[in-house]
Amino acid sequence: MPNRAEDWMKQAWRDHEQAIDSMKAGRHEWACFAAQQCAEKAVKALHLSHNQEAWGHVVRKLLEELPGEITVPEGLADRARVLDSYYIPTRYANGHPEGPPFEHYGKLQSEVAIEYAGEILEFCRDHMA
């Protein structure tokens, strides 16, 4: 079976672009979700590039499960935690006590999510086998 690491990485870059486009359009909930997706796919690409499968959607856990020869920089897991918090509530109306998701996210959250996803994306790109 062919290694699909490069396909996952290409889609991660595309998701990062989507996050930026969504932020510019004022769709901050989608910017945050796309940023989370970017990071998730980038880490899965890194796993695959080292012949290791990865399952799940928790970016922090995916980082922790990387092969031992890959050292995750200080603070990257905390950035992943922020992104992980955008996986469900950015998309579902019952993700918050009241109000639709778009009322709970603004430019600040978008900018931070995009920055953190970019850091994870670059880390993964730099460590691809």
mmCIF file of N, CA and C in Angstrom:
data_model
loop_
_atom_site.group_PDB
_atom_site.id
_atom_site.type_symbol
_atom_site.label_atom_id
_atom_site.label_comp_id
_atom_site.label_asym_id
_atom_site.label_seq_id
_atom_site.Cartn_x
_atom_site.Cartn_y
_atom_site.Cartn_z
ATOM 1 N N MET A 1 0.845 -1.174 0.000
ATOM 2 C CA MET A 1 0.000 0.000 0.000
ATOM 3 C C MET A 1 0.899 1.250 0.000
ATOM 4 N N PRO A 2 0.579 2.232 -0.834
ATOM 5 C CA PRO A 2 1.425 3.426 -0.911
ATOM 6 C C PRO A 2 1.321 4.267 0.356
ATOM 7 N N ASN A 3 2.395 4.956 0.651
ATOM 8 C CA ASN A 3 2.410 5.868 1.790
ATOM 9 C C ASN A 3 1.717 7.159 1.377
ATOM 10 N N ARG A 4 0.683 7.561 2.093
ATOM 11 C CA ARG A 4 -0.129 8.732 1.752
ATOM 12 C C ARG A 4 0.257 9.967 2.566
ATOM 13 N N ALA A 5 1.420 9.959 3.192
ATOM 14 C CA ALA A 5 1.838 11.077 4.042
ATOM 15 C C ALA A 5 1.787 12.411 3.299
ATOM 16 N N GLU A 6 2.265 12.424 2.079
ATOM 17 C CA GLU A 6 2.306 13.684 1.313
ATOM 18 C C GLU A 6 0.891 14.190 1.010
ATOM 19 N N ASP A 7 -0.040 13.288 0.762
ATOM 20 C CA ASP A 7 -1.430 13.697 0.526
ATOM 21 C C ASP A 7 -2.024 14.350 1.766
ATOM 22 N N TRP A 8 -1.770 13.750 2.926
ATOM 23 C CA TRP A 8 -2.259 14.331 4.174
ATOM 24 C C TRP A 8 -1.638 15.710 4.405
ATOM 25 N N MET A 9 -0.358 15.835 4.109
ATOM 26 C CA MET A 9 0.318 17.122 4.329
ATOM 27 C C MET A 9 -0.220 18.188 3.372
ATOM 28 N N LYS A 10 -0.438 17.822 2.129
ATOM 29 C CA LYS A 10 -0.992 18.787 1.171
ATOM 30 C C LYS A 10 -2.366 19.271 1.622
ATOM 31 N N GLN A 11 -3.186 18.350 2.140
ATOM 32 C CA GLN A 11 -4.506 18.749 2.612
ATOM 33 C C GLN A 11 -4.397 19.614 3.872
ATOM 34 N N ALA A 12 -3.410 19.353 4.699
ATOM 35 C CA ALA A 12 -3.194 20.186 5.890
ATOM 36 C C ALA A 12 -2.905 21.635 5.474
ATOM 37 N N TRP A 13 -2.057 21.814 4.467
ATOM 38 C CA TRP A 13 -1.757 23.171 3.970
ATOM 39 C C TRP A 13 -3.026 23.821 3.419
ATOM 40 N N ARG A 14 -3.825 23.040 2.722
ATOM 41 C CA ARG A 14 -5.073 23.559 2.158
ATOM 42 C C ARG A 14 -6.050 23.969 3.266
ATOM 43 N N ASP A 15 -6.120 23.168 4.323
ATOM 44 C CA ASP A 15 -6.969 23.516 5.459
ATOM 45 C C ASP A 15 -6.491 24.803 6.128
ATOM 46 N N HIS A 16 -5.176 25.000 6.161
ATOM 47 C CA HIS A 16 -4.628 26.238 6.726
ATOM 48 C C HIS A 16 -5.075 27.434 5.888
ATOM 49 N N GLU A 17 -5.033 27.283 4.575
ATOM 50 C CA GLU A 17 -5.517 28.344 3.682
ATOM 51 C C GLU A 17 -7.002 28.607 3.916
ATOM 52 N N GLN A 18 -7.776 27.530 4.117
ATOM 53 C CA GLN A 18 -9.203 27.684 4.382
ATOM 54 C C GLN A 18 -9.437 28.445 5.675
ATOM 55 N N ALA A 19 -8.640 28.167 6.684
ATOM 56 C CA ALA A 19 -8.771 28.879 7.958
ATOM 57 C C ALA A 19 -8.553 30.375 7.753
ATOM 58 N N ILE A 20 -7.547 30.724 6.988
ATOM 59 C CA ILE A 20 -7.262 32.137 6.717
ATOM 60 C C ILE A 20 -8.400 32.777 5.938
ATOM 61 N N ASP A 21 -8.869 32.084 4.911
ATOM 62 C CA ASP A 21 -9.984 32.610 4.117
ATOM 63 C C ASP A 21 -11.243 32.781 4.961
ATOM 64 N N SER A 22 -11.526 31.823 5.829
ATOM 65 C CA SER A 22 -12.708 31.912 6.691
ATOM 66 C C SER A 22 -12.586 33.083 7.656
ATOM 67 N N MET A 23 -11.395 33.301 8.193
ATOM 68 C CA MET A 23 -11.194 34.438 9.095
ATOM 69 C C MET A 23 -11.455 35.750 8.350
ATOM 70 N N LYS A 24 -10.899 35.861 7.163
ATOM 71 C CA LYS A 24 -11.087 37.084 6.374
ATOM 72 C C LYS A 24 -12.560 37.334 6.062
ATOM 73 N N ALA A 25 -13.334 36.259 5.916
ATOM 74 C CA ALA A 25 -14.759 36.369 5.610
ATOM 75 C C ALA A 25 -15.609 36.549 6.873
ATOM 76 N N GLY A 26 -14.977 36.559 8.032
ATOM 77 C CA GLY A 26 -15.709 36.727 9.282
ATOM 78 C C GLY A 26 -16.373 35.463 9.788
ATOM 79 N N ARG A 27 -15.993 34.326 9.233
ATOM 80 C CA ARG A 27 -16.531 33.033 9.673
ATOM 81 C C ARG A 27 -15.540 32.413 10.659
ATOM 82 N N HIS A 28 -15.485 33.012 11.829
ATOM 83 C CA HIS A 28 -14.443 32.660 12.793
ATOM 84 C C HIS A 28 -14.587 31.249 13.353
ATOM 85 N N GLU A 29 -15.823 30.775 13.475
ATOM 86 C CA GLU A 29 -15.999 29.404 13.963
ATOM 87 C C GLU A 29 -15.400 28.419 12.962
ATOM 88 N N TRP A 30 -15.557 28.689 11.671
ATOM 89 C CA TRP A 30 -14.985 27.814 10.646
ATOM 90 C C TRP A 30 -13.480 27.983 10.549
ATOM 91 N N ALA A 31 -12.988 29.184 10.786
ATOM 92 C CA ALA A 31 -11.537 29.400 10.808
ATOM 93 C C ALA A 31 -10.898 28.564 11.907
ATOM 94 N N CYS A 32 -11.526 28.551 13.075
ATOM 95 C CA CYS A 32 -10.991 27.775 14.196
ATOM 96 C C CYS A 32 -11.044 26.281 13.907
ATOM 97 N N PHE A 33 -12.156 25.814 13.335
ATOM 98 C CA PHE A 33 -12.268 24.393 13.012
ATOM 99 C C PHE A 33 -11.259 24.003 11.930
ATOM 100 N N ALA A 34 -11.134 24.815 10.890
ATOM 101 C CA ALA A 34 -10.175 24.504 9.815
ATOM 102 C C ALA A 34 -8.745 24.484 10.357
ATOM 103 N N ALA A 35 -8.445 25.352 11.302
ATOM 104 C CA ALA A 35 -7.109 25.359 11.914
ATOM 105 C C ALA A 35 -6.873 24.052 12.675
ATOM 106 N N GLN A 36 -7.885 23.595 13.396
ATOM 107 C CA GLN A 36 -7.763 22.324 14.110
ATOM 108 C C GLN A 36 -7.538 21.190 13.119
ATOM 109 N N GLN A 37 -8.287 21.198 12.015
ATOM 110 C CA GLN A 37 -8.146 20.163 11.001
ATOM 111 C C GLN A 37 -6.755 20.189 10.365
ATOM 112 N N CYS A 38 -6.256 21.376 10.131
ATOM 113 C CA CYS A 38 -4.908 21.542 9.589
ATOM 114 C C CYS A 38 -3.887 20.843 10.481
ATOM 115 N N ALA A 39 -3.945 21.140 11.770
ATOM 116 C CA ALA A 39 -2.977 20.559 12.708
ATOM 117 C C ALA A 39 -3.135 19.041 12.788
ATOM 118 N N GLU A 40 -4.374 18.581 12.861
ATOM 119 C CA GLU A 40 -4.613 17.135 12.944
ATOM 120 C C GLU A 40 -4.029 16.412 11.730
ATOM 121 N N LYS A 41 -4.293 16.919 10.549
ATOM 122 C CA LYS A 41 -3.822 16.264 9.325
ATOM 123 C C LYS A 41 -2.308 16.342 9.183
ATOM 124 N N ALA A 42 -1.729 17.440 9.627
ATOM 125 C CA ALA A 42 -0.270 17.576 9.563
ATOM 126 C C ALA A 42 0.405 16.549 10.465
ATOM 127 N N VAL A 43 -0.119 16.368 11.674
ATOM 128 C CA VAL A 43 0.488 15.398 12.591
ATOM 129 C C VAL A 43 0.277 13.978 12.068
ATOM 130 N N LYS A 44 -0.879 13.703 11.491
ATOM 131 C CA LYS A 44 -1.099 12.384 10.900
ATOM 132 C C LYS A 44 -0.139 12.149 9.728
ATOM 133 N N ALA A 45 0.130 13.183 8.945
ATOM 134 C CA ALA A 45 1.101 13.063 7.860
ATOM 135 C C ALA A 45 2.479 12.723 8.404
ATOM 136 N N LEU A 46 2.845 13.372 9.499
ATOM 137 C CA LEU A 46 4.147 13.101 10.110
ATOM 138 C C LEU A 46 4.222 11.654 10.587
ATOM 139 N N HIS A 47 3.174 11.174 11.222
ATOM 140 C CA HIS A 47 3.131 9.766 11.634
ATOM 141 C C HIS A 47 3.343 8.855 10.422
ATOM 142 N N LEU A 48 2.568 9.091 9.373
ATOM 143 C CA LEU A 48 2.654 8.246 8.182
ATOM 144 C C LEU A 48 4.033 8.299 7.537
ATOM 145 N N SER A 49 4.648 9.463 7.552
ATOM 146 C CA SER A 49 5.980 9.581 6.940
ATOM 147 C C SER A 49 7.018 8.749 7.686
ATOM 148 N N HIS A 50 6.711 8.393 8.919
ATOM 149 C CA HIS A 50 7.588 7.531 9.718
ATOM 150 C C HIS A 50 7.004 6.125 9.841
ATOM 151 N N ASN A 51 6.148 5.775 8.860
ATOM 152 C CA ASN A 51 5.548 4.435 8.786
ATOM 153 C C ASN A 51 4.778 4.052 10.047
ATOM 154 N N GLN A 52 4.099 5.021 10.608
ATOM 155 C CA GLN A 52 3.307 4.792 11.809
ATOM 156 C C GLN A 52 1.903 5.324 11.556
ATOM 157 N N GLU A 53 0.888 4.490 11.776
ATOM 158 C CA GLU A 53 -0.490 4.956 11.613
ATOM 159 C C GLU A 53 -0.913 5.725 12.847
ATOM 160 N N ALA A 54 -1.819 6.670 12.627
ATOM 161 C CA ALA A 54 -2.344 7.458 13.735
ATOM 162 C C ALA A 54 -3.859 7.509 13.620
ATOM 163 N N TRP A 55 -4.524 7.364 14.751
ATOM 164 C CA TRP A 55 -5.981 7.381 14.775
ATOM 165 C C TRP A 55 -6.458 8.396 15.793
ATOM 166 N N GLY A 56 -7.608 8.954 15.543
ATOM 167 C CA GLY A 56 -8.204 9.891 16.481
ATOM 168 C C GLY A 56 -8.115 11.321 15.988
ATOM 169 N N HIS A 57 -8.672 12.209 16.786
ATOM 170 C CA HIS A 57 -8.761 13.613 16.394
ATOM 171 C C HIS A 57 -8.124 14.560 17.404
ATOM 172 N N VAL A 58 -7.554 14.041 18.468
ATOM 173 C CA VAL A 58 -6.956 14.873 19.510
ATOM 174 C C VAL A 58 -5.505 15.158 19.134
ATOM 175 N N VAL A 59 -5.263 16.381 18.707
ATOM 176 C CA VAL A 59 -3.941 16.750 18.199
ATOM 177 C C VAL A 59 -2.876 16.576 19.274
ATOM 178 N N ARG A 60 -3.177 16.970 20.511
ATOM 179 C CA ARG A 60 -2.207 16.799 21.592
ATOM 180 C C ARG A 60 -1.787 15.343 21.724
ATOM 181 N N LYS A 61 -2.761 14.437 21.707
ATOM 182 C CA LYS A 61 -2.454 13.009 21.841
ATOM 183 C C LYS A 61 -1.660 12.509 20.637
ATOM 184 N N LEU A 62 -2.024 12.968 19.458
ATOM 185 C CA LEU A 62 -1.280 12.574 18.255
ATOM 186 C C LEU A 62 0.180 13.017 18.345
ATOM 187 N N LEU A 63 0.413 14.191 18.894
ATOM 188 C CA LEU A 63 1.797 14.661 19.084
ATOM 189 C C LEU A 63 2.531 13.765 20.087
ATOM 190 N N GLU A 64 1.846 13.411 21.165
ATOM 191 C CA GLU A 64 2.468 12.562 22.197
ATOM 192 C C GLU A 64 2.815 11.182 21.668
ATOM 193 N N GLU A 65 2.080 10.714 20.664
ATOM 194 C CA GLU A 65 2.277 9.366 20.134
ATOM 195 C C GLU A 65 3.279 9.301 18.979
ATOM 196 N N LEU A 66 3.942 10.424 18.683
ATOM 197 C CA LEU A 66 4.957 10.415 17.621
ATOM 198 C C LEU A 66 6.111 9.497 18.002
ATOM 199 N N PRO A 67 6.821 8.968 17.014
ATOM 200 C CA PRO A 67 7.968 8.106 17.313
ATOM 201 C C PRO A 67 8.972 8.805 18.234
ATOM 202 N N GLY A 68 9.642 8.015 19.046
ATOM 203 C CA GLY A 68 10.564 8.535 20.050
ATOM 204 C C GLY A 68 11.675 9.420 19.537
ATOM 205 N N GLU A 69 12.069 9.232 18.283
ATOM 206 C CA GLU A 69 13.170 10.045 17.745
ATOM 207 C C GLU A 69 12.742 11.481 17.418
ATOM 208 N N ILE A 70 11.440 11.756 17.487
ATOM 209 C CA ILE A 70 10.935 13.102 17.202
ATOM 210 C C ILE A 70 10.659 13.803 18.535
ATOM 211 N N THR A 71 11.362 14.888 18.775
ATOM 212 C CA THR A 71 11.175 15.663 20.000
ATOM 213 C C THR A 71 10.204 16.801 19.729
ATOM 214 N N VAL A 72 9.094 16.778 20.430
ATOM 215 C CA VAL A 72 8.082 17.821 20.288
ATOM 216 C C VAL A 72 8.526 19.015 21.127
ATOM 217 N N PRO A 73 8.602 20.197 20.518
ATOM 218 C CA PRO A 73 9.066 21.384 21.249
ATOM 219 C C PRO A 73 8.164 21.738 22.430
ATOM 220 N N GLU A 74 8.770 22.326 23.426
ATOM 221 C CA GLU A 74 8.055 22.828 24.601
ATOM 222 C C GLU A 74 6.922 23.750 24.152
ATOM 223 N N GLY A 75 5.765 23.551 24.685
ATOM 224 C CA GLY A 75 4.634 24.428 24.387
ATOM 225 C C GLY A 75 3.765 24.002 23.219
ATOM 226 N N LEU A 76 4.264 23.123 22.363
ATOM 227 C CA LEU A 76 3.478 22.734 21.189
ATOM 228 C C LEU A 76 2.237 21.927 21.602
ATOM 229 N N ALA A 77 2.380 21.094 22.617
ATOM 230 C CA ALA A 77 1.220 20.323 23.098
ATOM 231 C C ALA A 77 0.155 21.260 23.670
ATOM 232 N N ASP A 78 0.570 22.336 24.320
ATOM 233 C CA ASP A 78 -0.401 23.302 24.845
ATOM 234 C C ASP A 78 -1.121 24.017 23.711
ATOM 235 N N ARG A 79 -0.422 24.311 22.633
ATOM 236 C CA ARG A 79 -1.067 24.917 21.469
ATOM 237 C C ARG A 79 -2.076 23.938 20.869
ATOM 238 N N ALA A 80 -1.691 22.660 20.851
ATOM 239 C CA ALA A 80 -2.600 21.626 20.344
ATOM 240 C C ALA A 80 -3.856 21.547 21.208
ATOM 241 N N ARG A 81 -3.713 21.721 22.506
ATOM 242 C CA ARG A 81 -4.885 21.699 23.397
ATOM 243 C C ARG A 81 -5.878 22.798 23.020
ATOM 244 N N VAL A 82 -5.364 23.967 22.704
ATOM 245 C CA VAL A 82 -6.237 25.065 22.284
ATOM 246 C C VAL A 82 -6.992 24.657 21.025
ATOM 247 N N LEU A 83 -6.274 24.124 20.050
ATOM 248 C CA LEU A 83 -6.912 23.702 18.805
ATOM 249 C C LEU A 83 -7.914 22.573 19.044
ATOM 250 N N ASP A 84 -7.585 21.652 19.936
ATOM 251 C CA ASP A 84 -8.500 20.549 20.241
ATOM 252 C C ASP A 84 -9.833 21.065 20.770
ATOM 253 N N SER A 85 -9.806 22.197 21.439
ATOM 254 C CA SER A 85 -11.053 22.746 21.993
ATOM 255 C C SER A 85 -11.978 23.275 20.896
ATOM 256 N N TYR A 86 -11.499 23.342 19.663
ATOM 257 C CA TYR A 86 -12.310 23.830 18.543
ATOM 258 C C TYR A 86 -12.879 22.695 17.686
ATOM 259 N N TYR A 87 -12.629 21.463 18.056
ATOM 260 C CA TYR A 87 -13.048 20.342 17.210
ATOM 261 C C TYR A 87 -14.567 20.185 17.139
ATOM 262 N N ILE A 88 -15.268 20.263 18.238
ATOM 263 C CA ILE A 88 -16.713 20.043 18.237
ATOM 264 C C ILE A 88 -17.532 21.325 18.385
ATOM 265 N N PRO A 89 -17.257 22.175 19.369
ATOM 266 C CA PRO A 89 -18.175 23.306 19.615
ATOM 267 C C PRO A 89 -18.220 24.355 18.515
ATOM 268 N N THR A 90 -17.248 24.349 17.618
ATOM 269 C CA THR A 90 -17.283 25.304 16.500
ATOM 270 C C THR A 90 -18.323 24.923 15.462
ATOM 271 N N ARG A 91 -18.809 23.676 15.518
ATOM 272 C CA ARG A 91 -19.700 23.172 14.467
ATOM 273 C C ARG A 91 -21.111 22.850 14.917
ATOM 274 N N TYR A 92 -21.318 22.629 16.197
ATOM 275 C CA TYR A 92 -22.607 22.135 16.657
ATOM 276 C C TYR A 92 -23.316 23.139 17.551
ATOM 277 N N ALA A 93 -24.608 23.323 17.311
ATOM 278 C CA ALA A 93 -25.405 24.306 18.052
ATOM 279 C C ALA A 93 -25.504 23.979 19.537
ATOM 280 N N ASN A 94 -25.304 22.744 19.916
ATOM 281 C CA ASN A 94 -25.346 22.389 21.327
ATOM 282 C C ASN A 94 -23.953 22.314 21.958
ATOM 283 N N GLY A 95 -22.977 22.881 21.294
ATOM 284 C CA GLY A 95 -21.607 22.882 21.810
ATOM 285 C C GLY A 95 -21.362 23.924 22.893
ATOM 286 N N HIS A 96 -22.294 24.838 23.059
ATOM 287 C CA HIS A 96 -22.211 25.889 24.082
ATOM 288 C C HIS A 96 -23.539 25.937 24.824
ATOM 289 N N PRO A 97 -23.566 26.499 26.029
ATOM 290 C CA PRO A 97 -24.812 26.546 26.798
ATOM 291 C C PRO A 97 -25.977 27.207 26.056
ATOM 292 N N GLU A 98 -25.651 28.177 25.212
ATOM 293 C CA GLU A 98 -26.696 28.804 24.396
ATOM 294 C C GLU A 98 -26.056 29.500 23.207
ATOM 295 N N GLY A 99 -26.850 29.733 22.194
ATOM 296 C CA GLY A 99 -26.389 30.444 21.006
ATOM 297 C C GLY A 99 -25.682 29.544 20.018
ATOM 298 N N PRO A 100 -25.757 29.916 18.744
ATOM 299 C CA PRO A 100 -25.066 29.148 17.702
ATOM 300 C C PRO A 100 -23.559 29.371 17.785
ATOM 301 N N PRO A 101 -22.795 28.458 17.232
ATOM 302 C CA PRO A 101 -21.336 28.562 17.323
ATOM 303 C C PRO A 101 -20.765 29.901 16.863
ATOM 304 N N PHE A 102 -21.317 30.471 15.789
ATOM 305 C CA PHE A 102 -20.700 31.684 15.257
ATOM 306 C C PHE A 102 -20.731 32.849 16.242
ATOM 307 N N GLU A 103 -21.610 32.797 17.229
ATOM 308 C CA GLU A 103 -21.661 33.863 18.229
ATOM 309 C C GLU A 103 -20.565 33.750 19.285
ATOM 310 N N HIS A 104 -19.867 32.638 19.313
ATOM 311 C CA HIS A 104 -18.870 32.385 20.358
ATOM 312 C C HIS A 104 -17.425 32.559 19.907
ATOM 313 N N TYR A 105 -17.211 32.858 18.644
ATOM 314 C CA TYR A 105 -15.845 32.959 18.118
ATOM 315 C C TYR A 105 -15.683 34.262 17.362
ATOM 316 N N GLY A 106 -14.512 34.870 17.541
ATOM 317 C CA GLY A 106 -14.224 36.127 16.866
ATOM 318 C C GLY A 106 -12.819 36.134 16.300
ATOM 319 N N LYS A 107 -12.388 37.303 15.893
ATOM 320 C CA LYS A 107 -11.091 37.448 15.227
ATOM 321 C C LYS A 107 -9.932 36.995 16.117
ATOM 322 N N LEU A 108 -10.013 37.267 17.405
ATOM 323 C CA LEU A 108 -8.944 36.855 18.316
ATOM 324 C C LEU A 108 -8.747 35.341 18.280
ATOM 325 N N GLN A 109 -9.847 34.592 18.387
ATOM 326 C CA GLN A 109 -9.744 33.136 18.356
ATOM 327 C C GLN A 109 -9.220 32.652 17.003
ATOM 328 N N SER A 110 -9.704 33.261 15.923
ATOM 329 C CA SER A 110 -9.230 32.879 14.585
ATOM 330 C C SER A 110 -7.730 33.085 14.447
ATOM 331 N N GLU A 111 -7.272 34.256 14.839
ATOM 332 C CA GLU A 111 -5.840 34.577 14.688
ATOM 333 C C GLU A 111 -4.973 33.620 15.483
ATOM 334 N N VAL A 112 -5.369 33.348 16.722
ATOM 335 C CA VAL A 112 -4.591 32.436 17.559
ATOM 336 C C VAL A 112 -4.617 31.022 16.980
ATOM 337 N N ALA A 113 -5.785 30.558 16.565
ATOM 338 C CA ALA A 113 -5.904 29.211 16.005
ATOM 339 C C ALA A 113 -5.036 29.056 14.756
ATOM 340 N N ILE A 114 -5.070 30.044 13.897
ATOM 341 C CA ILE A 114 -4.277 29.987 12.665
ATOM 342 C C ILE A 114 -2.783 30.011 12.983
ATOM 343 N N GLU A 115 -2.398 30.831 13.940
ATOM 344 C CA GLU A 115 -0.981 30.885 14.345
ATOM 345 C C GLU A 115 -0.527 29.538 14.898
ATOM 346 N N TYR A 116 -1.308 28.964 15.815
ATOM 347 C CA TYR A 116 -0.933 27.690 16.424
ATOM 348 C C TYR A 116 -0.914 26.562 15.402
ATOM 349 N N ALA A 117 -1.904 26.535 14.530
ATOM 350 C CA ALA A 117 -1.927 25.506 13.483
ATOM 351 C C ALA A 117 -0.711 25.645 12.582
ATOM 352 N N GLY A 118 -0.335 26.880 12.263
ATOM 353 C CA GLY A 118 0.842 27.119 11.432
ATOM 354 C C GLY A 118 2.113 26.602 12.080
ATOM 355 N N GLU A 119 2.232 26.789 13.383
ATOM 356 C CA GLU A 119 3.415 26.287 14.099
ATOM 357 C C GLU A 119 3.476 24.764 14.050
ATOM 358 N N ILE A 120 2.340 24.121 14.247
ATOM 359 C CA ILE A 120 2.304 22.659 14.198
ATOM 360 C C ILE A 120 2.571 22.176 12.775
ATOM 361 N N LEU A 121 2.008 22.850 11.803
ATOM 362 C CA LEU A 121 2.216 22.514 10.394
ATOM 363 C C LEU A 121 3.698 22.589 10.032
ATOM 364 N N GLU A 122 4.356 23.653 10.424
ATOM 365 C CA GLU A 122 5.787 23.808 10.116
ATOM 366 C C GLU A 122 6.641 22.777 10.852
ATOM 367 N N PHE A 123 6.297 22.509 12.101
ATOM 368 C CA PHE A 123 7.013 21.474 12.852
ATOM 369 C C PHE A 123 6.926 20.137 12.123
ATOM 370 N N CYS A 124 5.714 19.780 11.712
ATOM 371 C CA CYS A 124 5.511 18.499 11.023
ATOM 372 C C CYS A 124 6.241 18.468 9.694
ATOM 373 N N ARG A 125 6.142 19.553 8.937
ATOM 374 C CA ARG A 125 6.846 19.619 7.645
ATOM 375 C C ARG A 125 8.347 19.409 7.851
ATOM 376 N N ASP A 126 8.901 20.030 8.864
ATOM 377 C CA ASP A 126 10.336 19.954 9.114
ATOM 378 C C ASP A 126 10.809 18.578 9.585
ATOM 379 N N HIS A 127 9.885 17.742 10.040
ATOM 380 C CA HIS A 127 10.263 16.427 10.576
ATOM 381 C C HIS A 127 9.757 15.253 9.740
ATOM 382 N N MET A 128 9.219 15.574 8.558
ATOM 383 C CA MET A 128 8.753 14.490 7.675
ATOM 384 C C MET A 128 9.969 13.641 7.255
ATOM 385 N N ALA A 129 9.748 12.341 7.240
ATOM 386 C CA ALA A 129 10.851 11.428 6.876
ATOM 387 C C ALA A 129 11.104 11.483 5.377
#
